[in-house]
Coordinates of C-alpha atoms and ligand atoms in Angstrom, one line a residue:
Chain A
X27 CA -31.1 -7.3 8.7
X28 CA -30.4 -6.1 4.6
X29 CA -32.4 -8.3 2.4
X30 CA -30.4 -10.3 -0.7
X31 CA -29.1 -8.2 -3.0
X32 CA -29.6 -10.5 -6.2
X33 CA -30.2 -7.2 -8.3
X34 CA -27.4 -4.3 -8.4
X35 CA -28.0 -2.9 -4.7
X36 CA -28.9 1.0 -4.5
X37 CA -27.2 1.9 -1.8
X38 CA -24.6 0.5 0.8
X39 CA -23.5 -2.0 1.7
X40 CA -22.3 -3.0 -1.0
X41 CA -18.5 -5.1 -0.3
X42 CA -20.2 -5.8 3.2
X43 CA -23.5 -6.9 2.2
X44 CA -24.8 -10.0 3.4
X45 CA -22.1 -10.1 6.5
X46 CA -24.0 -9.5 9.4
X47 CA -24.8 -13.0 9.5
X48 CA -22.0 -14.9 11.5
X49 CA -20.4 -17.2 8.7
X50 CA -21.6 -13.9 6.1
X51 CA -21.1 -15.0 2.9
X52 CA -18.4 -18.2 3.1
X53 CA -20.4 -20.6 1.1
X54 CA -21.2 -20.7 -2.8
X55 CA -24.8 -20.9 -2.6
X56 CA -24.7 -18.4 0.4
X57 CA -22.4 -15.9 -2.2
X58 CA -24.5 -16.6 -5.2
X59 CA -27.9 -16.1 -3.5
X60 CA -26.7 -12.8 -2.4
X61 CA -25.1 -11.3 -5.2
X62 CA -25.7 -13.2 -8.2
X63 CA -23.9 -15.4 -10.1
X64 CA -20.9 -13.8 -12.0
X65 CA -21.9 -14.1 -15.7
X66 CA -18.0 -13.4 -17.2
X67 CA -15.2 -16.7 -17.7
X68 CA -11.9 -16.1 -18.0
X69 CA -10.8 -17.5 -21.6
X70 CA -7.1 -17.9 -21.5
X71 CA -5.1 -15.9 -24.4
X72 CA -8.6 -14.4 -25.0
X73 CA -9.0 -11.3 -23.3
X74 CA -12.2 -9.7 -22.7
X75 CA -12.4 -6.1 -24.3
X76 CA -15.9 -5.3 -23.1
X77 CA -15.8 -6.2 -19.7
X78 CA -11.7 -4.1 -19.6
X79 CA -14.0 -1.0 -21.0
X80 CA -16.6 -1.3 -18.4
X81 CA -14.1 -1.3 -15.6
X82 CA -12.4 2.0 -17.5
X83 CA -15.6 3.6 -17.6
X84 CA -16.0 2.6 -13.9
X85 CA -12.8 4.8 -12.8
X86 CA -12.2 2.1 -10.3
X87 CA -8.5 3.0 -8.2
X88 CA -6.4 0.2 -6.5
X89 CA -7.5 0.2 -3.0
X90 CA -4.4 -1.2 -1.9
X91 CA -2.8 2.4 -1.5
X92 CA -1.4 3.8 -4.1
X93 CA -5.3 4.2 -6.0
X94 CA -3.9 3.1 -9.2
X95 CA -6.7 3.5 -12.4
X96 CA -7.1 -0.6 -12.4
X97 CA -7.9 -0.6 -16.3
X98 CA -4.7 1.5 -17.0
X99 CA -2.8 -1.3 -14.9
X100 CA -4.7 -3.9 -17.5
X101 CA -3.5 -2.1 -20.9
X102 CA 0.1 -2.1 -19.5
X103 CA 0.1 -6.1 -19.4
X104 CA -2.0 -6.7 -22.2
X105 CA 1.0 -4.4 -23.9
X106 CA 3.5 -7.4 -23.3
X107 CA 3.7 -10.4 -25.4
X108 CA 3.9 -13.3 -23.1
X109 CA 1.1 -14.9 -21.2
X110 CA 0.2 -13.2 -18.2
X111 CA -0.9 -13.9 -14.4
X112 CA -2.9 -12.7 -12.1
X113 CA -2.0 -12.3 -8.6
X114 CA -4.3 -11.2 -6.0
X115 CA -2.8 -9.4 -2.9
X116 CA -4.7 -10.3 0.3
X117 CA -1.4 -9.4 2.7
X118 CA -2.9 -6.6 4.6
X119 CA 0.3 -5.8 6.7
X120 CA -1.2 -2.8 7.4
X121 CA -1.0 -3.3 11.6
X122 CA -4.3 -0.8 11.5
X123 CA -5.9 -2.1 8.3
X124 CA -8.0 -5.2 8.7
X125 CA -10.3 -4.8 5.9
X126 CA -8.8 -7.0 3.5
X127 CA -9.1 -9.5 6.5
X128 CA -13.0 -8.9 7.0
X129 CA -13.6 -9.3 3.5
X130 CA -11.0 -12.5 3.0
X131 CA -13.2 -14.1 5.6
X132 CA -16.5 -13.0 4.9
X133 CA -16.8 -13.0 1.2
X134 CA -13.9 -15.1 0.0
X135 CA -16.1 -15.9 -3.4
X136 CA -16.3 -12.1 -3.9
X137 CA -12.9 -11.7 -3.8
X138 CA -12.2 -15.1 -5.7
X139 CA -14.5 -13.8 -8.5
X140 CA -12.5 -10.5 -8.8
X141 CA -9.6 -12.6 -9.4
X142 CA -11.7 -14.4 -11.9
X143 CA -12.6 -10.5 -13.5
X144 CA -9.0 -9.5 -14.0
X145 CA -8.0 -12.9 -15.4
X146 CA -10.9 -12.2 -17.8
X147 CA -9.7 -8.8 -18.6
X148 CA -6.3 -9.6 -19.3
X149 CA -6.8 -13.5 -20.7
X150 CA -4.7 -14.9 -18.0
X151 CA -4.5 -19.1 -17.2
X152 CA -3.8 -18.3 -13.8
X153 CA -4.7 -16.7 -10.8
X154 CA -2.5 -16.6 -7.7
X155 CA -4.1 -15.3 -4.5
X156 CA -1.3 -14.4 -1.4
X157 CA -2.4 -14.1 2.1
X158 CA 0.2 -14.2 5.1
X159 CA 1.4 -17.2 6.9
X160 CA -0.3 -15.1 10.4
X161 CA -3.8 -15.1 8.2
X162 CA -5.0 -18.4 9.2
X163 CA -8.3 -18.0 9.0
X164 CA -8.5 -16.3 6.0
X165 CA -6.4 -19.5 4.5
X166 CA -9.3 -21.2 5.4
X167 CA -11.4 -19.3 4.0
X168 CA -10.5 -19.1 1.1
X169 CA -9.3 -22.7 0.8
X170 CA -12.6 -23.9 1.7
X171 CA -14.3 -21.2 -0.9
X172 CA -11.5 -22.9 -4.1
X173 CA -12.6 -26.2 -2.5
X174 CA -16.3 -26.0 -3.3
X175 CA -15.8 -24.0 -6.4
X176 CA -13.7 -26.9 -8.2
X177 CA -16.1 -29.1 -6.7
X178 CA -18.7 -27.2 -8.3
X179 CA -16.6 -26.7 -11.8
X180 CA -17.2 -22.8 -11.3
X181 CA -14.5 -21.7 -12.9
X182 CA -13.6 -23.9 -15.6
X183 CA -10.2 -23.9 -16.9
X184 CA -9.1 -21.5 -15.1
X185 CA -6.0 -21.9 -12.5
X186 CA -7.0 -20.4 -8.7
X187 CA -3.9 -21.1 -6.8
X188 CA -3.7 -19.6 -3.1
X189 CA -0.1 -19.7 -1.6
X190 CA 1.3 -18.6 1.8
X191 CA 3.8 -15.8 2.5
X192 CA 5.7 -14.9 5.2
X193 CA 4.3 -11.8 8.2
X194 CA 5.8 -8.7 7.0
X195 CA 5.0 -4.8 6.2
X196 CA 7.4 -5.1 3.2
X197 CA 6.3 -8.1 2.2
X198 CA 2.5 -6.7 0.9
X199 CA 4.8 -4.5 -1.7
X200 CA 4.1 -5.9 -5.3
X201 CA 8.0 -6.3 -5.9
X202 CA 8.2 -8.4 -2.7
X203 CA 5.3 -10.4 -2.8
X204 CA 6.5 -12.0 -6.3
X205 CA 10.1 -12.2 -5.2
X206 CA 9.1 -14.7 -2.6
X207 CA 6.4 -16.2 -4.6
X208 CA 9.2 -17.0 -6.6
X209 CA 11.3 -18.7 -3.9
X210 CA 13.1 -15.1 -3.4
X211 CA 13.5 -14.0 0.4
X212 CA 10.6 -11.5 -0.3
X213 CA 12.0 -8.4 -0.7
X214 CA 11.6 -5.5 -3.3
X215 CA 13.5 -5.8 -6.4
X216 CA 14.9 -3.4 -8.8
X217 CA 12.7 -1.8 -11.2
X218 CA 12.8 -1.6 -13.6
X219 CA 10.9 -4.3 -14.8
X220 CA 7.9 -3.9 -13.5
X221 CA 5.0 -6.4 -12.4
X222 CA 3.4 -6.2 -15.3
X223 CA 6.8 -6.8 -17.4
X224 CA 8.1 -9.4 -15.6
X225 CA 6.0 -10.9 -12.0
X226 CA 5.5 -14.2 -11.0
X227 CA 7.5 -16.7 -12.7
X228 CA 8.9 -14.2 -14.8
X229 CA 5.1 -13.8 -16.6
X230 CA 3.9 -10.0 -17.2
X231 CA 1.6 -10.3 -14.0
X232 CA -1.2 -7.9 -13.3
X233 CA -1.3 -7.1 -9.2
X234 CA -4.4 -6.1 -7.7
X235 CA -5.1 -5.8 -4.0
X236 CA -8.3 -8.1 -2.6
X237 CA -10.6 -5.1 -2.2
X238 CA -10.0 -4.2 -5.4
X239 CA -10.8 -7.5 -6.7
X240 CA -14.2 -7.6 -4.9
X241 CA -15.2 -4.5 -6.7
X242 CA -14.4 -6.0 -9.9
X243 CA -16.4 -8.6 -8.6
X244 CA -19.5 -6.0 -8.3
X245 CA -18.3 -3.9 -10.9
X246 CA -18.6 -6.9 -13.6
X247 CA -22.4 -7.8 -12.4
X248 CA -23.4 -4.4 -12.4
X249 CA -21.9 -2.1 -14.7
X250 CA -19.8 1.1 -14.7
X251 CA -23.0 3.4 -14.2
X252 CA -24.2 1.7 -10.9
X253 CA -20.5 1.6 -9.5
X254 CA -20.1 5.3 -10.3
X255 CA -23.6 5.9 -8.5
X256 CA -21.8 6.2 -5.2
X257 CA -18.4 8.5 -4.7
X258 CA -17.3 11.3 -6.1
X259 CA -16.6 11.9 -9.7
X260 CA -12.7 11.9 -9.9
X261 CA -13.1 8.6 -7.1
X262 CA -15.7 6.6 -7.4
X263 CA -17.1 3.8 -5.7
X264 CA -17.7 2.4 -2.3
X265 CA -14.9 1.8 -0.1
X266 CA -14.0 -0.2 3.1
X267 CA -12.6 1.5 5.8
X268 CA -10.5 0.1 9.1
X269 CA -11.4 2.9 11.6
X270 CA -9.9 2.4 15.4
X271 CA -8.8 4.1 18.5
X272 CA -10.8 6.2 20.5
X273 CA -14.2 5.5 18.8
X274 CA -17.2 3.3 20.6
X275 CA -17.6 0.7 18.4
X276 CA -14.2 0.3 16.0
X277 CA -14.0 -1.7 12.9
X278 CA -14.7 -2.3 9.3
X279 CA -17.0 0.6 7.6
X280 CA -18.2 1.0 4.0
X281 CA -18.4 4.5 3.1
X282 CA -19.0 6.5 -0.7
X283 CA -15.4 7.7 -0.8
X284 CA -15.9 11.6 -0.1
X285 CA -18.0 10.9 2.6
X286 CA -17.4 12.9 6.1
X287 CA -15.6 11.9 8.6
X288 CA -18.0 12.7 11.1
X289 CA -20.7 10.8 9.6
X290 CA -17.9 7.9 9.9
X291 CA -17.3 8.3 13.4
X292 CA -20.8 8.6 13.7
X293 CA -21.6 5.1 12.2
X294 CA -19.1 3.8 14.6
X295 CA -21.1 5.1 18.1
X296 CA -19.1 8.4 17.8
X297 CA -15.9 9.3 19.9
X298 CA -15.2 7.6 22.9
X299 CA -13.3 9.9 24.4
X300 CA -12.2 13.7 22.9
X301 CA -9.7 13.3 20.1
X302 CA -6.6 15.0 19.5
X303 CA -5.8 14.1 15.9
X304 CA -7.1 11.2 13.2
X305 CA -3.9 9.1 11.8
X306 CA -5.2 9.2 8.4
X307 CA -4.2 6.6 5.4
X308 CA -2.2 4.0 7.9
X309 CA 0.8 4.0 8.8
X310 CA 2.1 5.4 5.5
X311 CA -0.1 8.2 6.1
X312 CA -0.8 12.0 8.0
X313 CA -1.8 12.9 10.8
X314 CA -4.4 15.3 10.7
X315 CA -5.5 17.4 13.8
X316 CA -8.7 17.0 15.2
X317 CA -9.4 21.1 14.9
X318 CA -9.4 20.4 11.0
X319 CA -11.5 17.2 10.7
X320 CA -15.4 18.7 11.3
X321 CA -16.5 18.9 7.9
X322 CA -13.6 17.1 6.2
X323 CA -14.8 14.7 3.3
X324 CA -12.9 11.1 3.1
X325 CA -11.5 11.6 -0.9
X326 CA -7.8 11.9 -2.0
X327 CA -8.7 15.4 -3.4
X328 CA -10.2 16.6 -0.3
X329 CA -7.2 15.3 1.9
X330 CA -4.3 16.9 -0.4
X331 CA -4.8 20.3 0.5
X332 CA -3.9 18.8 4.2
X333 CA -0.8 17.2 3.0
X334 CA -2.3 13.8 4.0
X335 CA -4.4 11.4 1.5
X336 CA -6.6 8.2 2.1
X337 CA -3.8 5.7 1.6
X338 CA -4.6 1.9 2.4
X339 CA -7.7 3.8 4.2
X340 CA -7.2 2.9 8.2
X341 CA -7.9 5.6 10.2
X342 CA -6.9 5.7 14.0
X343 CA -8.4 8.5 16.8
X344 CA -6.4 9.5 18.6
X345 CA -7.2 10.4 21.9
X346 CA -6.5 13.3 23.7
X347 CA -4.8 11.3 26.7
X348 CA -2.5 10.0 24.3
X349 CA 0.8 11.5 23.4
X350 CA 1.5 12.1 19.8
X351 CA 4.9 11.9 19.5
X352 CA 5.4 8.9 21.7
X353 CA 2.8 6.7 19.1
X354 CA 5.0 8.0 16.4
X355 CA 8.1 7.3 17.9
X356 CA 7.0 3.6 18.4
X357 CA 5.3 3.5 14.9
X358 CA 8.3 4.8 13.7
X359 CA 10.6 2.3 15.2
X360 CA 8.5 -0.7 14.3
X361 CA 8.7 0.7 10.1
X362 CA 12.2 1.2 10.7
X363 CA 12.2 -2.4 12.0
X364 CA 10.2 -3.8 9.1
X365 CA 12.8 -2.6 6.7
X366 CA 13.9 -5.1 4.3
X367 CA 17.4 -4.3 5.2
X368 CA 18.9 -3.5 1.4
X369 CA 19.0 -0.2 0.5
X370 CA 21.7 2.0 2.7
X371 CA 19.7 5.1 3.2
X372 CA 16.4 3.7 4.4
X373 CA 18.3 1.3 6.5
X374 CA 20.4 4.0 8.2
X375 CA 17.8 6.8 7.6
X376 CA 14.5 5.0 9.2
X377 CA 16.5 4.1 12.2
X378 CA 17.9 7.7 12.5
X379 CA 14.6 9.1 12.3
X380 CA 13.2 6.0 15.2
X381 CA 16.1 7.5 17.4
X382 CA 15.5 10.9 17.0
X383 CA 11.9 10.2 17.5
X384 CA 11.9 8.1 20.7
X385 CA 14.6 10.8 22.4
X386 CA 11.7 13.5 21.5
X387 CA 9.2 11.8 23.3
X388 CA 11.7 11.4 26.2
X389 CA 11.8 15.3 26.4
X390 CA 15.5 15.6 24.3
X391 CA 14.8 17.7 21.2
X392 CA 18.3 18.2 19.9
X393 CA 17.6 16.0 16.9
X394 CA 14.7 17.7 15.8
X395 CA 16.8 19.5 13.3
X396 CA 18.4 16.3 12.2
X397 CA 14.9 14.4 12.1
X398 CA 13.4 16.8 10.0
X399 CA 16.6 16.6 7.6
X400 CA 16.6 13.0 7.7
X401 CA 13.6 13.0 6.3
X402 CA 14.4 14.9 3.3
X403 CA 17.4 12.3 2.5
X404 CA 15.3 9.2 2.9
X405 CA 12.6 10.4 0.7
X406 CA 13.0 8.7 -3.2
X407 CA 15.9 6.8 -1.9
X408 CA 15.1 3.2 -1.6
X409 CA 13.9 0.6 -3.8
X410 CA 10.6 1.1 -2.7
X411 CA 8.6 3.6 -1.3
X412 CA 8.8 2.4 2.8
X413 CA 11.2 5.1 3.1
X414 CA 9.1 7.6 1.5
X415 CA 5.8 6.8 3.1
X416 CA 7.5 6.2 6.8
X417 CA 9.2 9.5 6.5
X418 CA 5.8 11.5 5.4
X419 CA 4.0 9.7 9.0
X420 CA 6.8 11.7 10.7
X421 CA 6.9 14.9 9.1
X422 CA 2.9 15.1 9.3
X423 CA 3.4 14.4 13.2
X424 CA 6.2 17.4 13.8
X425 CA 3.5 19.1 11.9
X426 CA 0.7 18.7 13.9
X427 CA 1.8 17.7 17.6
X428 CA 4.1 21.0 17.1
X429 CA 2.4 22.3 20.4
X430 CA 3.5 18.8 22.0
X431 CA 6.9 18.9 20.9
X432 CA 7.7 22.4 22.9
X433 CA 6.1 20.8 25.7
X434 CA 8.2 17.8 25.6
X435 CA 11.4 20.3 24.9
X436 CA 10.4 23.1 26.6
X437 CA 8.5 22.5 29.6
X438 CA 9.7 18.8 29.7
X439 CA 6.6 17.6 29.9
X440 CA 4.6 14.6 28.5
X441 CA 1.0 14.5 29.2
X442 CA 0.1 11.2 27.7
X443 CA -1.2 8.7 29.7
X444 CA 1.2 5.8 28.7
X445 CA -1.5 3.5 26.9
X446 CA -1.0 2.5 23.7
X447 CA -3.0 3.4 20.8
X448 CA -0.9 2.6 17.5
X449 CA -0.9 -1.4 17.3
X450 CA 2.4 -2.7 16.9
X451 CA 2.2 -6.7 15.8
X452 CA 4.0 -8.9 18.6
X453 CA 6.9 -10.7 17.7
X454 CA 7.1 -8.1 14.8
X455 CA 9.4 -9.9 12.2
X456 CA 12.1 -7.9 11.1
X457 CA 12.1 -7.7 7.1
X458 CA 16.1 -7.8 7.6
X459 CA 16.2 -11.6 9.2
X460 CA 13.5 -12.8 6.4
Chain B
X208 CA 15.9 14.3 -24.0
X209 CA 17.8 14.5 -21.1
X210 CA 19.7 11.9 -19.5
X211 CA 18.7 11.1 -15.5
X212 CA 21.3 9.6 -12.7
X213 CA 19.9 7.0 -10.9
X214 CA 21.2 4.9 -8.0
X215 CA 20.1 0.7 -7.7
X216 CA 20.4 1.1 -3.9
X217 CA 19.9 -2.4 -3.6
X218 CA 23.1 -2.8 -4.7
X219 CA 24.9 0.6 -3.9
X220 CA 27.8 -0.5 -0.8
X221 CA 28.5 3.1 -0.1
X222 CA 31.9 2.5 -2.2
X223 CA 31.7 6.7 -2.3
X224 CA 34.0 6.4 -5.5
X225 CA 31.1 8.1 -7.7
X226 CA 31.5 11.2 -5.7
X227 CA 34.7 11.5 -6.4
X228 CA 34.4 10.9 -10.2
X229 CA 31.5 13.0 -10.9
X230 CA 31.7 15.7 -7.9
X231 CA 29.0 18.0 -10.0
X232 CA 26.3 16.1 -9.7
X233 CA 27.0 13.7 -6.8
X234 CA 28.0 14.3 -2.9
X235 CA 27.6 11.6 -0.2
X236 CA 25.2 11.4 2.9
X237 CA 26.8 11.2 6.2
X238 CA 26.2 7.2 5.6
X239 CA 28.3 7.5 2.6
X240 CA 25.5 6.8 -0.1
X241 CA 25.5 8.8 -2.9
X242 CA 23.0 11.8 -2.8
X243 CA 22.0 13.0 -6.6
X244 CA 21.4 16.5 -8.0
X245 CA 18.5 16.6 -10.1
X246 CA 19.9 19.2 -12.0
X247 CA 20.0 17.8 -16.3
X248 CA 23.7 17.1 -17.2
X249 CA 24.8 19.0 -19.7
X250 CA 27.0 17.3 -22.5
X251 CA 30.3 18.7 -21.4
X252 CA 29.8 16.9 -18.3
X253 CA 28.2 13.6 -19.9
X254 CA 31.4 12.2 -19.9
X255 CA 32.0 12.8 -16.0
X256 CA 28.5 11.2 -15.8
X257 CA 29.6 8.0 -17.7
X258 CA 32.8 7.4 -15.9
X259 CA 31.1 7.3 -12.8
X260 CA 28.6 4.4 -14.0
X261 CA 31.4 2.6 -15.6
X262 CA 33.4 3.0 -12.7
X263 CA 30.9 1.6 -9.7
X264 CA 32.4 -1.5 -8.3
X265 CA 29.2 -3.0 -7.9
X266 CA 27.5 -1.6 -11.0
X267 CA 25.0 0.8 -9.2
X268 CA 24.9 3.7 -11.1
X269 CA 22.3 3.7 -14.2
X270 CA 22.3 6.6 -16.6
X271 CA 19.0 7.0 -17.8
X272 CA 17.5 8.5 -21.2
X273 CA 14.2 10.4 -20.5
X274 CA 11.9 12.0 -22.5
X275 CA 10.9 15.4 -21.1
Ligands
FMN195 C1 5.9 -1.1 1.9 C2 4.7 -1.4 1.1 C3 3.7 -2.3 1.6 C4 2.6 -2.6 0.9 N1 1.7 -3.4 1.4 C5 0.5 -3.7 0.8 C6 -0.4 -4.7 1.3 O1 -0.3 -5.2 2.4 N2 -1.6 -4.9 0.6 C7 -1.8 -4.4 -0.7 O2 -2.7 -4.7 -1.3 N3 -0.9 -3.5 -1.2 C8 0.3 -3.2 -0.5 N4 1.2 -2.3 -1.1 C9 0.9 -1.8 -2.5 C10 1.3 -2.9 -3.5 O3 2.7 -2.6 -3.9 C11 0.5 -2.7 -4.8 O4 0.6 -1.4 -5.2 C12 -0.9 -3.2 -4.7 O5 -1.1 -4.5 -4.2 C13 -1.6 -3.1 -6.1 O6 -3.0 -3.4 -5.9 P1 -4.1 -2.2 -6.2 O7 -3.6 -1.4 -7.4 O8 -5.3 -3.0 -6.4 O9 -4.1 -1.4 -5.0 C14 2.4 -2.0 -0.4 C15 3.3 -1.1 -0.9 C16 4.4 -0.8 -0.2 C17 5.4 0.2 -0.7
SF4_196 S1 13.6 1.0 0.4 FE1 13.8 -0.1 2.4 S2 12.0 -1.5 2.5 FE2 12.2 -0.8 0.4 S3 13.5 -2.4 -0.6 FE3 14.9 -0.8 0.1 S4 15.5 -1.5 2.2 FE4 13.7 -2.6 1.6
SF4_197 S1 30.3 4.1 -6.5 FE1 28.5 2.8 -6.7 S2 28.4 1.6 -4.7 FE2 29.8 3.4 -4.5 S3 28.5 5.0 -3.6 FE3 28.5 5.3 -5.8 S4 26.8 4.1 -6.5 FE4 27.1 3.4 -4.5

């Protein structure tokens, strides 16, 4: 058992700290004995300069995906003229992503603070947090954490609003999530503008994911210096990773970004069974063959030179009794599914590419051609980027099951063992009926 | 600067009629949606360009200004 961190801990875990324990750190006094009390208030139409320096110096990236410099996010809203809003992403539809969950649950106050940090940086009245209608207990969470805090007159005048969205893999994009916070049918909109010129009820609104947010939350106690102490230097920091598949014990990690991927695999019991290839970055990520991983560091920059990157950081092993192409096929499917239905090429195109997938893995390679052109012509032609990052999980798989696909085509032979290993949500909603 | 083509393909119905206006820069995908060439436009073709965003039934087509 780790001891209370009430000064800046030296080493990890940091995010994760204090949840061994089974209710980890769900009340204030639980929260606050553990890491502190945060010493910044947000002071509507004042934004704090110091504490928006402190996060530049920190380098922190969005850990939602797209590793967006948070403080360069910050100027871009303080650059508009009307009040702005903070909303806090805690979707997670990442079907193999469940660290947003673990923290949402664990250390709702850590996450609530971080919401506190950006509405400090930026001088907003108002925070909104958004979790899924399928995140029940994460609600709960959290809406017992607001409870005691306004109880508790924590955060002064300060606005902490947590509303319900509906299930979705589209819905978690920024464009989407305010479209149906504002009564919209939560799908992308046209940009531009942009979140940050026009969000949540039409205010310049500054989106961060709920990792993110907890690091602010760390980032404000401690200071730049200590959050750079762990990382590389181009990506600092801690993060949280959702590893799964054919490992002993799968779940929730904290790792200094750049850390190996065997030491990973390592911290969760090692491999249960040999691997054939790590789905790396979710399911807008790469696959990455297994042949390649030993000695491979967990960064952006170390991932690039394999065409893949750490993306909303779930990793799936993939067994060697498991077919490839058949888990793409039925990933690919499910994305083309989750579409939200309004833009003709990713519409037509992700349910090309699904087809031409899902005959592959029956043994009939005459689309291969097609898929791989199809690919091409969804890419930077949609309103958002499912098209682009749904089309890079296929190309990375005709890239690296290549010695499955002449087996499928050739020797018409598949020599997976049937069980699934990519989760697919149940009663998936389609973004199109939303 | 250079001026950009760019598609809202929210909106975009696959009307195909910008193909036809502005068949230099702009073919169609086998679903009928228009498919861009990044190539810059240059200004004897600007006006090609222009009647293709004014002509877009459902307003789709967005000429943009960007700085190199
Ligand atoms: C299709 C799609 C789905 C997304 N889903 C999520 C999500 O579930 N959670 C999330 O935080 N960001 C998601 N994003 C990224 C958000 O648009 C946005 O960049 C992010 O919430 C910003 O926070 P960050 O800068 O702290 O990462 C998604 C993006 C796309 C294109
Ligand atoms: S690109 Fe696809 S998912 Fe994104 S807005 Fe358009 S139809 Fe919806
Ligand atoms: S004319 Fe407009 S609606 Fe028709 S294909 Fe071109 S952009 Fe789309």
């Amino acid at each position: 058992m780790t001891t209370t961190h009430k000064t800046a801990p030296t080493t990890l875990p940091r995010l994760l700290g204090g949840l061994e324990h089974a209710d980890g750190l769900a009340t204030l006094d639980r929260h606050v004995g553990f890491h502190g009390a945060l010493t910044v208030a947000a002071q509507p139409g004042r934004p704090n300069d110091m504490l928006r320096e402190s996060v530049r110096a920190s380098g922190l990236g969005g850990r939602g995906g797209a590793n967006f410099p948070v403080a360069r996010k910050v100027d871009a809203v303080l650059g508009e003229r009307r009040r702005p809003v903070v909303l806090i992403n805690a979707t997670e539809g990442e079907p193999p992503s469940r660290k947003d969950h673990v923290l949402l649950r664990g250390a709702p106050h850590l996450v609530i603070d971080g919401g506190v940090v950006c509405a400090a940086m930026v001088g907003a009245h108002e925070v909104i947090i958004a979790v899924e209608a399928g995140s029940q207990r994460e609600f709960a969470a959290l809406d017992q954490a607001l409870a005691e805090r306004e109880r508790r007159h924590v955060d002064g005048r300060l606005k902490i609003i947590l509303e319900i969205v509906p299930d979705g893999f589209v819905i978690g994009e920024e464009r989407a999530l305010i479209n149906a916070l504002n009564g919209g049918p939560g799908k992308p909109t046209y940009a531009p503008p942009r979140p940050f010129q026009k969000g949540v009820g039409g205010a310049p609104t500054l989106v961060q994911n709920a990792e993110t947010a907890a690091q602010l939350a760390l980032i404000a106690r401690h200071g730049a210096d200590w959050f750079r102490s762990l990382g590389t230097d181009a990506e600092p920091g801690s993060a949280l990773v959702t590893l799964t598949g054919a490992v002993a014990h799968p779940g929730v990690y904290e790792i200094p970004l750049g850390a190996l991927l065997d030491d990973l695999v390592a911290a969760a019991g090692g491999l249960s069974a040999p691997a054939r290839a790590y789905l790396i970055g979710g399911y807008f990520g790469t696959w990455i063959d297994a042949a390649r991983t030993s000695g491979l560091r967990l960064s952006n920059a170390d991932l690039a030179p394999l065409g893949g990157g750490l993306g909303a950081r779930a990793i799936v092993a993939l067994p060697e009794s498991a077919c490839g192409l058949t888990e793409t096929a039925r990933v690919a499917r499910y994305l083309s599914e989750q579409s939200a239905g309004q833009c003709g090429p990713c519409v037509h195109g992700l349910a090309a590419i699904a087809g031409g997938m899902e005959l592959l893995a029956r043994g009939d390679g005459r689309q291969l051609p097609d898929i791989e052109r199809w690919i091409g012509l969804v890419t930077g032609r949609g309103a958002c980027r499912h098209p682009d990052g749904s089309a890079k999980l296929v190309g990375s798989a005709l890239t690296v099951f290549a010695d499955e696909v002449r087996r499928h085509t050739v020797d018409r032979k598949c020599t997976g063992n049937g069980t699934p290993v990519l989760p697919i949500p149940k009663r998936a909603a389609t973004g199109r009926t939303a | 600067m250079s001026d950009q083509l760019r598609v809202n393909w929210i909106r975009c119905d696959a009307h195909g009629l910008c193909a036809e206006l502005f068949p230099e820069r702009i073919s169609l995908d086998e679903w009928g949606y228009p498919v861009i060439d990044p190539a810059p436009i240059p200004p004897q073709l600007r006006k090609h360009a222009e009647r293709a965003v004014a002509q877009c039934p459902v307003l789709a087509l967005v000429l943009e200004h960007t700085d190199p």
